[in-house]
Amino acid sequence: MPTNFTVVPVDDGRKSAQEDTDDNNVLREEDEETVGGGNPRESSPFINTDDDKGNLYDGKNMALFEEEMDSNPMVSSLLNKLANYTNLTQGVREHEEADEDEGAKKKTVKSPQMGTFIGVYLPCLQNILGVILFLRMTWIVGTAGILEVFIIVSMCCSCTMLTAISMSAIATNGVVPAGGSYYMISRSLGPEFGGAVGLCFYLGTTFAGAMYILGTIEILLTYIVPSAAIFKAEEKEYEAEAMLNNMRVYGTCCLTLMALVVFVGVKYVNKLALVFLACVVLSIFAIYAGVIKTIFEPPVFPVCLLGNRTLQNHDFDKCMKTDIIDNVTVTTKLWSLFCKGPELNASCNEYFTLNNVTEIQGIPGLTSGVISENMWGSYGPAGMLVEKPVPSVAAADSSQDMYMPYVVNDITTFFTLLVGIYFPSVTGIMAGSNRSGDLRDAQRSIPIGTILAIATTTIIYLSCVVLFGACIEGVVLRDKFGDSVKGNLVIGTLSWPSPWVIVIGSFFSCCGAGLQSLTGAPRLLQAIARDGIVPFLEVFGHGKANGEPTWALLLTALICESGILIASLDAVAPILSMFFLMCYLFVNLACALQTLLRTPNWRPRFKFYHWALSFLGMSLCLALMFISSWYYALVAMLIAGCIYKYIEYRGAEKEWGDGIRGLSLNAARFALIRLEEAPPHTKNWRPQLLVLLNLDSELSVKHPRLLSFTTQLKAGKGLTIVGSVLEGTYLTKEAEAKRAEQNIKAAMTAEKTKGFCHVVASSNLRDGISHLVQSAGLGGMKHNSVLMAWPGSWKQSNDPQSWKSFIETIRETTAAHQALLVAKNVDSFPHQERLKEGTIDVWWIVHDGGMLMLLPFLLRQHKVWRKCKMRIFTVAQMDDNSIQMKKDLQMFLYHLRLDAEVEVVEMHDSDISAFTYEKTLVMEQRSQMLIQMQLSRTEREREAQLIHDRNTASHAALNDKADATPERVHMTWTKEKFFTERNRNREPFASMAVRDLFNMKPEWESLNQSNVRCMHTAVKLNEVVVNKSQGAHLVLLNMPGPPRNRGGDENYMEFLEVMMEGLNRVLLVRGGGQEVITIYS
């Protein structure tokens, strides 16, 4: 019968306040705990921390899982953590001080209460509707015409709607902490894209602050207190310049004031947010109320026309040339503006004389039919007169028109400019996602609230386009500053009950938007700085004691000031359009990428998205960037690209499970599958290296110069796998293996070696190397060459396994058809210092597929070996034509496009010298004794000493004999005499002395003649190599294969040792059995 039991978590009451804080933040991305090899990971309730150990298990019912409690928590504990999780609010709040008796500061975390309407819909509405709607929308409608503005609004709103769909998918795929769009992009696309786009978003928000401040000052100086202008133009042509200077002065003062408000207390900004929102809503209602009123009673705003030209209605009250007062015809103020005096016979402007003055209604009303006139655009250059399409008489001289009180274009207008100016009016869609911590249910509220806000504002914008075009006269629409309607705000003339509703409402709206930009931008910069992905920004992560970003606010104010110094709202708007469009582009890219990659963690609650919509949104963003301003688009991309490369260069250490990493994995998988379809062609062959490293007792790399040589040979191209073997089982050597891997990676970084590291634990060294040779790499990215160091101390080693493993590695690489490179005296190889002029000598004894030709060429690509010349030596036998060989080799190198000197060395057959016999005898005696006697370690050492003493005695006897006839043959086998013997010219009497060698040492007759011949080859080859290449920077030699009979392995090591003796840097090369170089293109 089954036993029923209940798991009851036990709380021992010892949990501290700090642990409570940890519980509340178990999902915080910023926690920098490490696991395994030191890789940062996110804190998670699924992994226990050290503080939790001992509190998770206190009972007998879970005894079966007792040992796993350290790593895997009980479900009850997990659910308890998740239930208690509270994300910190992202709304800007003052950090309150704790009670005085505690003496410390703490964050007061209020439970989130906001719903969709208050928390997302209204903030988005407030951020989207703003300065462009009030100050520029009517002008855009009049300039571009209803149809074209419909296209502009549709494009921009479609862009933001598609972005909102993508953003909703990302925002509902887990918890979105502080940072809003920056957080979403960086965690979806990685630190490089995150840093680049985050800074672009920051710059966009900062320039938005500048735009709102300029809008505030424009409303103040143009519509509220025009008399407050400091700079006033005497001449009409200087009015624009004076206005810009006023904007700069007042804008700087306004920015300083706003920055002080933000610095002193942000909570006041938040308390005023509702007031600013009310201003926006009331202004919108006033516009619609005014439109309805025009049906019954249009407001009276007369516009004065001279011929077909619109007049600035500032300095006259009556729209007529003359007036009759007491039956006397007198001139009006308008007359004095165009004539040189008030007299009726005064000389006047020609156009004024030829054309009559007419007065039309600026707001004819919804039913007037003016919509047909406003359907098409009216673009033109700066200074173009704003004219109504009615008949007029043209004047012969128009040179004085610029001094007359006409309404003119202040800038050159064209379609793409208007797109750039309009786009900021649809930004602000991130307001909801930025407040995700304040929401009761963020994953439900963000998509609904954001999409509803965009839909609402789209309807408002599209309806305003039609209503403005249907209610307002075309010349008034094109009058940007309302000069034709006595300096009133054009959109204000339409509103009800008074124009001041819109003027005051838009003023406070722009003030609030500017304050919010100056509040949000520093916090965004602080979030980027605290992420630590852009090192030079780290100073901006600090702030006041309560967390306020003081330094970030200072930088924001400085950047904002640069926008204010531009002074023109029309010039600033396209700049921030670029940065916002780039941000939206990457939001769409992030969603499309995650959807196409089908990442297992990609499970958004918002289901109404598709990769095609995200891709369309991304394309639309890119198109709008280049439509608005192609040069601004290129600058924005250049800035983002520079930041991306900087973060990549400095090494982004953050690992956020981003989509770019997933894309890299998919691309790598695809490439690996393609690579495996066919072996690489000879033209594409390059050494893909497996570097076998030896580690010392401290698990440090013994020969780091081997990694330097790898770097010089590879120059960062192709595959490099650095491998090492630890003797033992993986269970016992796991920690050591990880430590060894870290040490190797550190050495690779120090030596600038790019590649992968692979440390294996194996029962013995030979099997471990065999596993690496067989299994390192993946698919088509497998090594084709093995690089290792020559075991220089193999003679002194008490353990024969070291050199036996070396020979087995040679056999296994040969069997695997892999090339083998063995570096002798690798510690003397150059590090980073450039070698002076010298040579790389290649001794081409047998054909190995061209490896010997290719390696020097690759080395010379690196700065260390660049000054070295390549020399190729080949050996000619008795029956070879050395002259023809040299010509053929030169032609071969010419076809290979290699620059090298060629030399053919003749090695004539000669008698085997006494030195060769002696070396062979010593070698065989040592081998036989060690094999037959199976001596212990101490006995081996003693026996080796005896052999050494006996050989020394025999050398002394030979030395005495050689001294008697020093010019005939040298038989003293010391190192100095050995060099003399090897380098001297052959003498005719030497052969006579060698004939009696067997008489000197009868035991030479019993030597293995095969060994004698091999030793003879090694000695003779060494003699010519040392003679020609002793001063070379590097000598490359063909590596002979090991004997088929394993009993001769030790002899083989001796042959190689003799062949390389007297040379400093040697690289033994053994080809892999395939051609690696070709004469064909």
mmCIF file of C-alpha atoms in Angstrom, residues 923-1031:
data_model
loop_
_atom_site.group_PDB
_atom_site.id
_atom_site.type_symbol
_atom_site.label_atom_id
_atom_site.label_comp_id
_atom_site.label_asym_id
_atom_site.label_seq_id
_atom_site.Cartn_x
_atom_site.Cartn_y
_atom_site.Cartn_z
ATOM 1 C CA MET A 923 73.342 3.511 -28.840
ATOM 2 C CA GLU A 924 72.945 -0.264 -29.212
ATOM 3 C CA GLN A 925 74.796 -1.094 -26.012
ATOM 4 C CA ARG A 926 72.594 1.204 -24.003
ATOM 5 C CA SER A 927 69.399 -0.129 -25.553
ATOM 6 C CA GLN A 928 70.351 -3.798 -25.155
ATOM 7 C CA MET A 929 71.378 -3.478 -21.553
ATOM 8 C CA LEU A 930 68.200 -1.659 -20.562
ATOM 9 C CA ILE A 931 65.981 -4.136 -22.375
ATOM 10 C CA GLN A 932 67.665 -7.382 -21.289
ATOM 11 C CA MET A 933 68.469 -6.642 -17.707
ATOM 12 C CA GLN A 934 65.138 -4.909 -16.840
ATOM 13 C CA LEU A 935 67.033 -2.967 -14.213
ATOM 14 C CA SER A 936 65.486 -0.940 -11.488
ATOM 15 C CA ARG A 937 65.826 2.795 -11.650
ATOM 16 C CA THR A 938 68.977 3.032 -9.539
ATOM 17 C CA GLU A 939 70.576 0.101 -11.341
ATOM 18 C CA ARG A 940 69.841 1.714 -14.681
ATOM 19 C CA GLU A 941 71.548 4.866 -13.603
ATOM 20 C CA ARG A 942 74.579 2.875 -12.397
ATOM 21 C CA GLU A 943 74.737 0.857 -15.610
ATOM 22 C CA ALA A 944 74.463 3.982 -17.701
ATOM 23 C CA GLN A 945 77.399 5.423 -15.758
ATOM 24 C CA LEU A 946 79.488 2.282 -16.391
ATOM 25 C CA ILE A 947 78.802 2.497 -20.103
ATOM 26 C CA HIS A 948 79.719 6.152 -20.050
ATOM 27 C CA ASP A 949 83.014 5.453 -18.236
ATOM 28 C CA ARG A 950 83.925 2.617 -20.630
ATOM 29 C CA ASN A 951 83.194 4.786 -23.641
ATOM 30 C CA THR A 952 85.249 7.597 -22.165
ATOM 31 C CA ALA A 953 88.202 5.234 -21.784
ATOM 32 C CA SER A 954 87.885 4.022 -25.372
ATOM 33 C CA HIS A 955 87.625 7.646 -26.530
ATOM 34 C CA ALA A 956 90.845 8.436 -24.667
ATOM 35 C CA ALA A 957 92.662 5.551 -26.404
ATOM 36 C CA LEU A 958 91.462 6.703 -29.771
ATOM 37 C CA ASN A 959 92.405 10.259 -28.868
ATOM 38 C CA ASP A 960 96.006 9.224 -28.203
ATOM 39 C CA LYS A 961 96.169 7.517 -31.568
ATOM 40 C CA ALA A 962 94.546 10.440 -33.359
ATOM 41 C CA ASP A 963 96.959 12.935 -31.851
ATOM 42 C CA ALA A 964 99.866 11.113 -33.502
ATOM 43 C CA THR A 965 98.399 11.818 -36.970
ATOM 44 C CA PRO A 966 96.211 14.865 -36.516
ATOM 45 C CA GLU A 967 95.919 15.644 -40.211
ATOM 46 C CA ARG A 968 94.641 12.229 -41.221
ATOM 47 C CA VAL A 969 91.610 11.349 -39.101
ATOM 48 C CA HIS A 970 90.168 12.691 -35.851
ATOM 49 C CA MET A 971 89.074 9.942 -33.492
ATOM 50 C CA THR A 972 88.548 11.973 -30.326
ATOM 51 C CA TRP A 973 84.810 11.870 -29.730
ATOM 52 C CA THR A 974 84.556 15.020 -27.681
ATOM 53 C CA LYS A 975 82.186 17.739 -28.825
ATOM 54 C CA GLU A 976 84.907 20.063 -30.066
ATOM 55 C CA LYS A 977 86.685 17.322 -32.026
ATOM 56 C CA PHE A 978 83.368 16.139 -33.353
ATOM 57 C CA PHE A 979 82.697 19.541 -34.975
ATOM 58 C CA THR A 980 86.197 19.605 -36.391
ATOM 59 C CA GLU A 981 85.741 16.130 -37.872
ATOM 60 C CA ARG A 982 82.409 16.996 -39.342
ATOM 61 C CA ASN A 983 83.374 20.269 -40.945
ATOM 62 C CA ARG A 984 86.784 19.399 -42.324
ATOM 63 C CA ASN A 985 87.289 18.680 -46.012
ATOM 64 C CA ARG A 986 87.790 15.124 -47.044
ATOM 65 C CA GLU A 987 91.462 14.185 -47.350
ATOM 66 C CA PRO A 988 92.820 11.472 -49.589
ATOM 67 C CA PHE A 989 94.455 9.766 -46.637
ATOM 68 C CA ALA A 990 91.292 9.598 -44.530
ATOM 69 C CA SER A 991 89.952 6.490 -46.266
ATOM 70 C CA MET A 992 93.177 4.652 -45.541
ATOM 71 C CA ALA A 993 92.725 5.315 -41.837
ATOM 72 C CA VAL A 994 89.062 4.201 -41.878
ATOM 73 C CA ARG A 995 89.977 0.805 -43.409
ATOM 74 C CA ASP A 996 91.614 -0.192 -40.191
ATOM 75 C CA LEU A 997 88.718 0.824 -38.009
ATOM 76 C CA PHE A 998 87.491 -2.736 -37.443
ATOM 77 C CA ASN A 999 90.990 -3.607 -36.305
ATOM 78 C CA MET A 1000 90.786 -0.888 -33.673
ATOM 79 C CA LYS A 1001 87.357 -2.062 -32.332
ATOM 80 C CA PRO A 1002 86.501 -5.634 -33.245
ATOM 81 C CA GLU A 1003 83.024 -5.278 -31.612
ATOM 82 C CA TRP A 1004 81.977 -2.921 -34.422
ATOM 83 C CA GLU A 1005 81.623 -5.927 -36.705
ATOM 84 C CA SER A 1006 78.671 -7.232 -34.690
ATOM 85 C CA LEU A 1007 76.673 -4.000 -35.100
ATOM 86 C CA ASN A 1008 73.296 -3.973 -36.871
ATOM 87 C CA GLN A 1009 74.213 -2.703 -40.317
ATOM 88 C CA SER A 1010 70.789 -1.069 -40.753
ATOM 89 C CA ASN A 1011 71.397 1.005 -37.653
ATOM 90 C CA VAL A 1012 74.876 1.858 -38.917
ATOM 91 C CA ARG A 1013 73.469 3.076 -42.240
ATOM 92 C CA CYS A 1014 70.761 5.144 -40.530
ATOM 93 C CA MET A 1015 73.320 6.681 -38.217
ATOM 94 C CA HIS A 1016 75.569 7.362 -41.201
ATOM 95 C CA THR A 1017 72.694 9.236 -42.940
ATOM 96 C CA ALA A 1018 71.948 11.252 -39.825
ATOM 97 C CA VAL A 1019 75.578 12.180 -39.297
ATOM 98 C CA LYS A 1020 76.203 13.129 -42.951
ATOM 99 C CA LEU A 1021 72.943 15.110 -43.196
ATOM 100 C CA ASN A 1022 73.683 16.895 -39.964
ATOM 101 C CA GLU A 1023 77.132 17.733 -41.274
ATOM 102 C CA VAL A 1024 75.860 19.501 -44.403
ATOM 103 C CA VAL A 1025 72.945 21.190 -42.615
ATOM 104 C CA VAL A 1026 75.159 22.652 -39.917
ATOM 105 C CA ASN A 1027 77.662 23.725 -42.547
ATOM 106 C CA LYS A 1028 75.057 25.656 -44.528
ATOM 107 C CA SER A 1029 72.396 26.667 -41.998
ATOM 108 C CA GLN A 1030 73.982 27.086 -38.607
ATOM 109 C CA GLY A 1031 73.305 30.839 -38.684
#
